[in-house]
mmCIF file of C-alpha atoms and ligand atoms in Angstrom:
data_model
loop_
_atom_site.group_PDB
_atom_site.id
_atom_site.type_symbol
_atom_site.label_atom_id
_atom_site.label_comp_id
_atom_site.label_asym_id
_atom_site.label_seq_id
_atom_site.Cartn_x
_atom_site.Cartn_y
_atom_site.Cartn_z
ATOM 1 C CA MET A 1 -0.026 -0.010 -0.002
ATOM 2 C CA TRP A 2 2.635 2.543 1.007
ATOM 3 C CA SER A 3 4.865 1.688 -1.921
ATOM 4 C CA ASP A 4 2.058 2.947 -4.240
ATOM 5 C CA LEU A 5 2.684 6.415 -2.777
ATOM 6 C CA SER A 6 6.370 6.606 -3.636
ATOM 7 C CA GLU A 7 7.148 9.916 -5.351
ATOM 8 C CA LYS A 8 3.491 10.984 -5.105
ATOM 9 C CA VAL A 9 2.808 14.545 -3.832
ATOM 10 C CA ILE A 10 0.307 14.703 -0.995
ATOM 11 C CA LEU A 11 -0.969 17.820 0.765
ATOM 12 C CA VAL A 12 -1.797 17.255 4.478
ATOM 13 C CA THR A 13 -3.557 19.907 6.691
ATOM 14 C CA GLY A 14 -2.999 19.872 10.447
ATOM 15 C CA ALA A 15 0.377 18.331 9.680
ATOM 16 C CA GLY A 16 2.250 19.518 12.779
ATOM 17 C CA ALA A 17 0.460 17.438 15.468
ATOM 18 C CA GLY A 18 -1.383 14.224 16.264
ATOM 19 C CA ILE A 19 -2.645 12.185 13.333
ATOM 20 C CA GLY A 20 -1.375 14.680 10.699
ATOM 21 C CA HIS A 21 2.195 14.567 12.021
ATOM 22 C CA ALA A 22 2.252 10.778 12.154
ATOM 23 C CA LEU A 23 0.872 10.691 8.593
ATOM 24 C CA VAL A 24 3.581 13.048 7.331
ATOM 25 C CA SER A 25 6.312 10.849 8.877
ATOM 26 C CA GLN A 26 4.792 7.714 7.337
ATOM 27 C CA LEU A 27 4.476 9.326 3.888
ATOM 28 C CA VAL A 28 8.092 10.557 4.000
ATOM 29 C CA SER A 29 9.233 7.014 4.923
ATOM 30 C CA ALA A 30 7.323 5.812 1.868
ATOM 31 C CA ASN A 31 9.297 8.266 -0.349
ATOM 32 C CA ALA A 32 6.291 10.459 -0.973
ATOM 33 C CA LYS A 33 6.582 14.264 -1.096
ATOM 34 C CA VAL A 34 4.443 16.195 1.379
ATOM 35 C CA ILE A 35 3.005 19.685 1.350
ATOM 36 C CA ALA A 36 2.501 20.125 5.060
ATOM 37 C CA VAL A 37 0.022 22.829 6.107
ATOM 38 C CA VAL A 38 0.569 24.181 9.633
ATOM 39 C CA ARG A 39 -0.081 27.462 11.354
ATOM 40 C CA SER A 40 2.901 27.615 13.745
ATOM 41 C CA GLU A 41 6.503 28.389 12.946
ATOM 42 C CA ALA A 42 7.636 25.918 15.654
ATOM 43 C CA GLN A 43 5.732 23.075 13.991
ATOM 44 C CA ALA A 44 7.112 24.127 10.601
ATOM 45 C CA GLN A 45 10.723 23.902 11.836
ATOM 46 C CA GLN A 46 10.007 20.550 13.475
ATOM 47 C CA LEU A 47 8.668 19.113 10.195
ATOM 48 C CA LEU A 48 11.595 20.503 8.177
ATOM 49 C CA ALA A 49 13.957 18.795 10.626
ATOM 50 C CA ILE A 50 12.418 15.430 9.634
ATOM 51 C CA ASP A 51 13.270 15.842 5.950
ATOM 52 C CA LYS A 52 13.518 19.180 4.189
ATOM 53 C CA GLU A 53 13.898 17.537 0.821
ATOM 54 C CA ARG A 54 10.538 15.741 0.931
ATOM 55 C CA ILE A 55 8.542 18.120 3.132
ATOM 56 C CA GLN A 56 7.421 21.583 1.931
ATOM 57 C CA VAL A 57 5.797 23.585 4.676
ATOM 58 C CA VAL A 58 2.922 25.983 4.064
ATOM 59 C CA LEU A 59 2.181 28.314 6.985
ATOM 60 C CA VAL A 60 -1.425 29.447 7.157
ATOM 61 C CA ASP A 61 -4.254 29.578 9.601
ATOM 62 C CA LEU A 62 -7.082 27.690 7.966
ATOM 63 C CA LYS A 63 -9.689 29.958 9.540
ATOM 64 C CA HIS A 64 -8.706 32.663 7.076
ATOM 65 C CA TRP A 65 -10.412 32.000 3.745
ATOM 66 C CA GLN A 66 -8.504 34.447 1.529
ATOM 67 C CA ALA A 67 -5.114 33.768 3.126
ATOM 68 C CA VAL A 68 -5.605 30.127 2.355
ATOM 69 C CA ARG A 69 -6.397 30.951 -1.257
ATOM 70 C CA GLU A 70 -3.258 33.129 -1.584
ATOM 71 C CA THR A 71 -0.964 30.675 0.194
ATOM 72 C CA LEU A 72 -1.981 27.622 -1.778
ATOM 73 C CA LYS A 73 -1.434 29.312 -5.105
ATOM 74 C CA GLY A 74 1.631 28.121 -6.956
ATOM 75 C CA LEU A 75 2.022 24.736 -5.278
ATOM 76 C CA PRO A 76 3.097 21.760 -7.451
ATOM 77 C CA LYS A 77 0.597 19.306 -8.938
ATOM 78 C CA LEU A 78 -0.920 17.000 -6.257
ATOM 79 C CA ASP A 79 -1.727 13.285 -6.235
ATOM 80 C CA GLY A 80 -3.497 13.481 -2.960
ATOM 81 C CA LEU A 81 -5.125 15.779 -0.388
ATOM 82 C CA VAL A 82 -5.744 14.938 3.229
ATOM 83 C CA ASN A 83 -8.111 17.313 5.001
ATOM 84 C CA ASN A 84 -7.025 16.414 8.547
ATOM 85 C CA ALA A 85 -6.991 19.619 10.634
ATOM 86 C CA GLY A 86 -9.742 19.768 13.108
ATOM 87 C CA VAL A 87 -11.014 21.408 16.279
ATOM 88 C CA ALA A 88 -13.123 19.759 18.994
ATOM 89 C CA ILE A 89 -14.825 21.832 21.698
ATOM 90 C CA ILE A 90 -16.694 19.384 23.822
ATOM 91 C CA LYS A 91 -19.206 20.926 26.289
ATOM 92 C CA PRO A 92 -22.759 20.525 27.286
ATOM 93 C CA PHE A 93 -25.124 21.937 24.655
ATOM 94 C CA GLU A 94 -26.299 24.830 26.846
ATOM 95 C CA GLN A 95 -22.730 25.953 27.440
ATOM 96 C CA LEU A 96 -21.542 26.081 23.840
ATOM 97 C CA THR A 97 -21.088 29.711 22.669
ATOM 98 C CA GLU A 98 -21.308 31.250 19.155
ATOM 99 C CA GLN A 99 -17.518 31.385 19.203
ATOM 100 C CA ASP A 100 -17.265 27.695 19.988
ATOM 101 C CA PHE A 101 -19.740 26.911 17.175
ATOM 102 C CA ASP A 102 -17.866 29.067 14.640
ATOM 103 C CA ALA A 103 -14.354 27.811 15.675
ATOM 104 C CA GLN A 104 -15.425 24.219 14.879
ATOM 105 C CA PHE A 105 -17.376 24.905 11.731
ATOM 106 C CA ASP A 106 -14.673 27.245 10.430
ATOM 107 C CA VAL A 107 -11.972 24.547 10.507
ATOM 108 C CA ASN A 108 -13.831 21.266 10.327
ATOM 109 C CA ILE A 109 -15.995 22.051 7.307
ATOM 110 C CA LYS A 110 -15.572 25.544 5.854
ATOM 111 C CA ALA A 111 -11.791 25.149 5.604
ATOM 112 C CA VAL A 112 -12.096 21.724 4.014
ATOM 113 C CA PHE A 113 -14.420 23.271 1.374
ATOM 114 C CA ASN A 114 -12.053 26.120 0.922
ATOM 115 C CA VAL A 115 -8.821 24.101 0.709
ATOM 116 C CA THR A 116 -10.339 21.524 -1.587
ATOM 117 C CA GLN A 117 -11.717 24.150 -3.977
ATOM 118 C CA ALA A 118 -8.408 26.085 -3.853
ATOM 119 C CA VAL A 119 -6.307 23.081 -4.832
ATOM 120 C CA LEU A 120 -8.723 21.519 -7.246
ATOM 121 C CA PRO A 121 -6.840 22.862 -10.343
ATOM 122 C CA LEU A 122 -3.664 21.331 -8.905
ATOM 123 C CA LEU A 123 -5.100 17.875 -8.396
ATOM 124 C CA ARG A 124 -4.061 15.431 -11.045
ATOM 125 C CA ASP A 125 -6.733 13.298 -12.743
ATOM 126 C CA GLY A 126 -6.714 10.139 -10.694
ATOM 127 C CA ALA A 127 -5.872 11.904 -7.412
ATOM 128 C CA SER A 128 -7.375 10.852 -4.086
ATOM 129 C CA ILE A 129 -8.913 13.125 -1.440
ATOM 130 C CA VAL A 130 -9.260 11.829 2.138
ATOM 131 C CA ASN A 131 -11.259 13.746 4.737
ATOM 132 C CA VAL A 132 -10.606 12.949 8.402
ATOM 133 C CA SER A 133 -14.070 12.757 9.833
ATOM 134 C CA SER A 134 -15.195 10.956 13.008
ATOM 135 C CA ILE A 135 -17.523 8.250 14.225
ATOM 136 C CA ALA A 136 -19.255 11.256 15.861
ATOM 137 C CA ALA A 137 -20.632 12.092 12.399
ATOM 138 C CA THR A 138 -23.126 9.174 12.777
ATOM 139 C CA ARG A 139 -23.208 8.405 16.523
ATOM 140 C CA SER A 140 -24.147 10.706 19.366
ATOM 141 C CA PHE A 141 -21.863 11.500 22.276
ATOM 142 C CA ALA A 142 -22.595 13.854 25.196
ATOM 143 C CA GLY A 143 -21.126 17.350 24.646
ATOM 144 C CA HIS A 144 -20.522 16.745 20.971
ATOM 145 C CA THR A 145 -23.468 18.554 19.414
ATOM 146 C CA ALA A 146 -21.547 21.138 17.362
ATOM 147 C CA TYR A 147 -18.502 18.909 16.676
ATOM 148 C CA SER A 148 -20.734 16.019 15.504
ATOM 149 C CA ALA A 149 -22.599 18.378 13.215
ATOM 150 C CA THR A 150 -19.335 19.503 11.648
ATOM 151 C CA LYS A 151 -18.362 15.881 10.935
ATOM 152 C CA ALA A 152 -21.829 14.912 9.586
ATOM 153 C CA ALA A 153 -21.461 17.917 7.241
ATOM 154 C CA LEU A 154 -17.970 16.640 6.277
ATOM 155 C CA ASP A 155 -19.371 13.190 5.402
ATOM 156 C CA SER A 156 -22.003 14.899 3.276
ATOM 157 C CA LEU A 157 -19.347 16.973 1.511
ATOM 158 C CA THR A 158 -17.328 13.795 1.008
ATOM 159 C CA GLN A 159 -20.199 12.143 -0.873
ATOM 160 C CA SER A 160 -21.087 15.171 -2.917
ATOM 161 C CA LEU A 161 -17.535 15.634 -4.051
ATOM 162 C CA ALA A 162 -17.188 11.905 -4.838
ATOM 163 C CA LEU A 163 -20.097 12.417 -7.276
ATOM 164 C CA GLU A 164 -18.804 15.684 -8.849
ATOM 165 C CA LEU A 165 -15.124 14.793 -9.081
ATOM 166 C CA GLY A 166 -15.603 11.110 -10.178
ATOM 167 C CA PRO A 167 -15.610 11.947 -13.847
ATOM 168 C CA ARG A 168 -12.068 13.274 -13.379
ATOM 169 C CA LYS A 169 -11.161 9.963 -11.707
ATOM 170 C CA ILE A 170 -10.639 11.860 -8.495
ATOM 171 C CA ARG A 171 -11.832 9.724 -5.595
ATOM 172 C CA VAL A 172 -13.129 11.318 -2.353
ATOM 173 C CA ASN A 173 -13.444 9.319 0.860
ATOM 174 C CA ALA A 174 -13.320 9.749 4.619
ATOM 175 C CA VAL A 175 -11.901 7.946 7.608
ATOM 176 C CA ASN A 176 -14.142 8.063 10.723
ATOM 177 C CA PRO A 177 -12.261 7.014 13.827
ATOM 178 C CA THR A 178 -13.530 6.652 17.320
ATOM 179 C CA VAL A 179 -11.452 8.243 20.065
ATOM 180 C CA VAL A 180 -7.681 8.446 19.234
ATOM 181 C CA LEU A 181 -5.472 9.407 22.148
ATOM 182 C CA THR A 182 -3.762 12.469 20.518
ATOM 183 C CA LYS A 183 -3.938 15.759 22.352
ATOM 184 C CA MET A 184 -7.524 16.179 21.131
ATOM 185 C CA GLY A 185 -8.510 12.688 22.266
ATOM 186 C CA ALA A 186 -6.664 12.942 25.594
ATOM 187 C CA ASP A 187 -8.207 16.354 26.400
ATOM 188 C CA ASN A 188 -11.679 14.913 26.056
ATOM 189 C CA TRP A 189 -11.435 11.221 27.039
ATOM 190 C CA SER A 190 -8.653 10.755 29.604
ATOM 191 C CA ASP A 191 -11.054 10.519 32.520
ATOM 192 C CA PRO A 192 -11.800 6.783 33.056
ATOM 193 C CA ALA A 193 -15.241 7.734 34.343
ATOM 194 C CA LYS A 194 -16.008 9.113 30.909
ATOM 195 C CA SER A 195 -14.035 6.707 28.729
ATOM 196 C CA GLY A 196 -15.047 3.497 30.606
ATOM 197 C CA PRO A 197 -18.686 3.395 29.436
ATOM 198 C CA LEU A 198 -17.653 4.085 25.862
ATOM 199 C CA LEU A 199 -14.940 1.370 25.917
ATOM 200 C CA ALA A 200 -17.523 -1.066 27.247
ATOM 201 C CA HIS A 201 -19.435 -0.581 23.989
ATOM 202 C CA ILE A 202 -16.444 -1.164 21.737
ATOM 203 C CA PRO A 203 -16.071 -4.927 21.191
ATOM 204 C CA LEU A 204 -12.292 -4.638 20.971
ATOM 205 C CA ARG A 205 -12.319 -2.799 24.331
ATOM 206 C CA ARG A 206 -9.806 -0.115 23.240
ATOM 207 C CA PHE A 207 -9.585 3.137 21.385
ATOM 208 C CA CYS A 208 -8.133 3.599 17.927
ATOM 209 C CA GLU A 209 -4.350 3.940 17.607
ATOM 210 C CA VAL A 210 -2.895 6.855 15.646
ATOM 211 C CA GLN A 211 -1.121 4.349 13.280
ATOM 212 C CA GLU A 212 -4.482 2.691 12.531
ATOM 213 C CA VAL A 213 -5.879 6.018 11.315
ATOM 214 C CA VAL A 214 -2.696 6.629 9.295
ATOM 215 C CA ASP A 215 -3.067 3.177 7.682
ATOM 216 C CA GLY A 216 -6.673 3.857 6.859
ATOM 217 C CA ILE A 217 -5.731 7.104 5.171
ATOM 218 C CA GLY A 218 -2.833 5.371 3.345
ATOM 219 C CA TYR A 219 -5.246 2.753 1.965
ATOM 220 C CA LEU A 220 -7.636 5.438 0.701
ATOM 221 C CA LEU A 221 -4.807 7.466 -0.848
ATOM 222 C CA SER A 222 -3.268 4.350 -2.560
ATOM 223 C CA ASN A 223 -4.332 2.406 -5.624
ATOM 224 C CA LYS A 224 -5.380 -0.418 -3.342
ATOM 225 C CA SER A 225 -8.689 1.456 -2.967
ATOM 226 C CA SER A 226 -8.967 2.303 -6.647
ATOM 227 C CA PHE A 227 -12.743 1.574 -6.843
ATOM 228 C CA VAL A 228 -13.616 2.965 -3.399
ATOM 229 C CA ASN A 229 -15.291 6.351 -3.811
ATOM 230 C CA GLY A 230 -17.736 8.312 -1.590
ATOM 231 C CA HIS A 231 -17.268 6.040 1.434
ATOM 232 C CA HIS A 232 -16.502 6.696 5.039
ATOM 233 C CA LEU A 233 -14.246 4.066 6.656
ATOM 234 C CA ASN A 234 -15.330 3.616 10.247
ATOM 235 C CA LEU A 235 -12.365 2.917 12.472
ATOM 236 C CA GLU A 236 -14.204 2.009 15.634
ATOM 237 C CA GLY A 237 -13.383 -1.566 16.766
ATOM 238 C CA GLY A 238 -16.931 -2.723 16.124
ATOM 239 C CA TYR A 239 -18.679 0.037 18.080
ATOM 240 C CA ALA A 240 -21.272 0.354 15.281
ATOM 241 C CA VAL A 241 -22.476 -3.253 15.767
ATOM 242 C CA SER A 242 -22.638 -3.151 19.528
HETATM 243 P P1 NDP B 301 -4.796 17.388 17.259
HETATM 244 O O1 NDP B 301 -5.477 18.392 18.135
HETATM 245 O O2 NDP B 301 -3.606 16.614 17.789
HETATM 246 O O3 NDP B 301 -4.433 18.054 15.835
HETATM 247 C C1 NDP B 301 -5.291 18.844 15.185
HETATM 248 C C2 NDP B 301 -4.520 19.579 14.082
HETATM 249 O O4 NDP B 301 -5.361 20.526 13.456
HETATM 250 C C3 NDP B 301 -3.339 20.360 14.717
HETATM 251 O O5 NDP B 301 -2.251 20.211 13.876
HETATM 252 C C4 NDP B 301 -3.865 21.764 14.667
HETATM 253 O O6 NDP B 301 -2.898 22.781 14.618
HETATM 254 C C5 NDP B 301 -4.673 21.754 13.407
HETATM 255 N N1 NDP B 301 -5.556 22.871 13.298
HETATM 256 C C6 NDP B 301 -6.615 23.226 14.147
HETATM 257 N N2 NDP B 301 -7.063 24.440 13.842
HETATM 258 C C7 NDP B 301 -6.321 24.905 12.787
HETATM 259 C C8 NDP B 301 -6.354 26.105 12.012
HETATM 260 N N3 NDP B 301 -7.202 27.058 12.309
HETATM 261 N N4 NDP B 301 -5.443 26.255 11.053
HETATM 262 C C9 NDP B 301 -4.496 25.295 10.786
HETATM 263 N N5 NDP B 301 -4.401 24.148 11.492
HETATM 264 C C10 NDP B 301 -5.351 23.947 12.471
HETATM 265 O O7 NDP B 301 -5.936 16.318 16.912
HETATM 266 P P2 NDP B 301 -5.969 14.975 16.031
HETATM 267 O O8 NDP B 301 -4.685 14.702 15.398
HETATM 268 O O9 NDP B 301 -6.539 13.911 16.971
HETATM 269 O O10 NDP B 301 -7.058 15.342 14.977
HETATM 270 C C11 NDP B 301 -6.870 15.198 13.613
HETATM 271 C C12 NDP B 301 -8.247 14.997 12.974
HETATM 272 O O11 NDP B 301 -8.813 13.786 13.448
HETATM 273 C C13 NDP B 301 -9.224 16.085 13.237
HETATM 274 O O12 NDP B 301 -10.027 16.376 12.123
HETATM 275 C C14 NDP B 301 -10.158 15.411 14.327
HETATM 276 O O13 NDP B 301 -11.472 15.991 14.299
HETATM 277 C C15 NDP B 301 -10.131 14.015 13.789
HETATM 278 N N6 NDP B 301 -10.524 13.016 14.863
HETATM 279 C C16 NDP B 301 -9.811 12.931 15.995
HETATM 280 C C17 NDP B 301 -10.207 12.039 16.962
HETATM 281 C C18 NDP B 301 -9.501 11.981 18.307
HETATM 282 O O14 NDP B 301 -10.088 11.378 19.234
HETATM 283 N N7 NDP B 301 -8.332 12.503 18.443
HETATM 284 C C19 NDP B 301 -11.289 11.099 16.748
HETATM 285 C C20 NDP B 301 -11.940 11.231 15.431
HETATM 286 C C21 NDP B 301 -11.539 12.138 14.541
HETATM 287 P P3 NDP B 301 -2.328 23.395 16.012
HETATM 288 O O15 NDP B 301 -1.410 22.285 16.572
HETATM 289 O O16 NDP B 301 -1.580 24.598 15.585
HETATM 290 O O17 NDP B 301 -3.488 23.645 16.901
#
């Protein structure tokens, strides 16, 4: 699977932390070239220290529509796009503010729309787009009202783009993990009183590993999924059947 991606050019958002960072490292190990989108200089330097031949860093805050448009101009042709950056603000419904709502919608869906539209002319025919969604798109969790809505919107966008871009042989899919213990996952699920009841509903009795998400993304980017289009790949250890 990873050998399919040798010398391919893949743009990854949220590339400086968590799942995105692990994905960049894996892609570089597979001899792919990565356009890594981050918003902090420190993360940019850290990525360049991994491999400045294979990693090109783009510094931009995805909340800023026009800045994203300007920054992504002039990039090389792309074989893949991974819309990975995300924000989770988990609070009871009555405590969520307008700012909380906008912060999540701005990054989790509006920026995906914007980045994808901005790089569309750069995507080679036959390219693959992978959106990092969540099991929360289709299952309810306390405190996740706004976050879940962003990911449901992302699954919808995934399907609509699969339809519209299919004639160019561009495939569009999503991965939908359950909890992954990155900073985001740890911030929201470290308390055993909260995680225990969820784990009891996952037949494999554990959360998803970062590498398992990376492997799911790699599959959808590679030719091994050449007839998979418009799907979301649930990575939830059987939670959906429990
Ligand atoms: P992290 O919080 O570790 O990483 C999120 C990434 O998104 C960071 O690199 C962050 O940058 C970036 N990001 C957030 N806002 C912006 C912005 N305005 N502009 C540019 N970059 C931004 O979380 P994960 O790695 O866990 O999350 C990756 C994806 O996986 C997300 O889409 C998330 O919703 C999804 N997911 C995560 C799960 C989990 O339990 N962890 C479960 C299911 C799905 P910075 O470091 O600068 O903040």
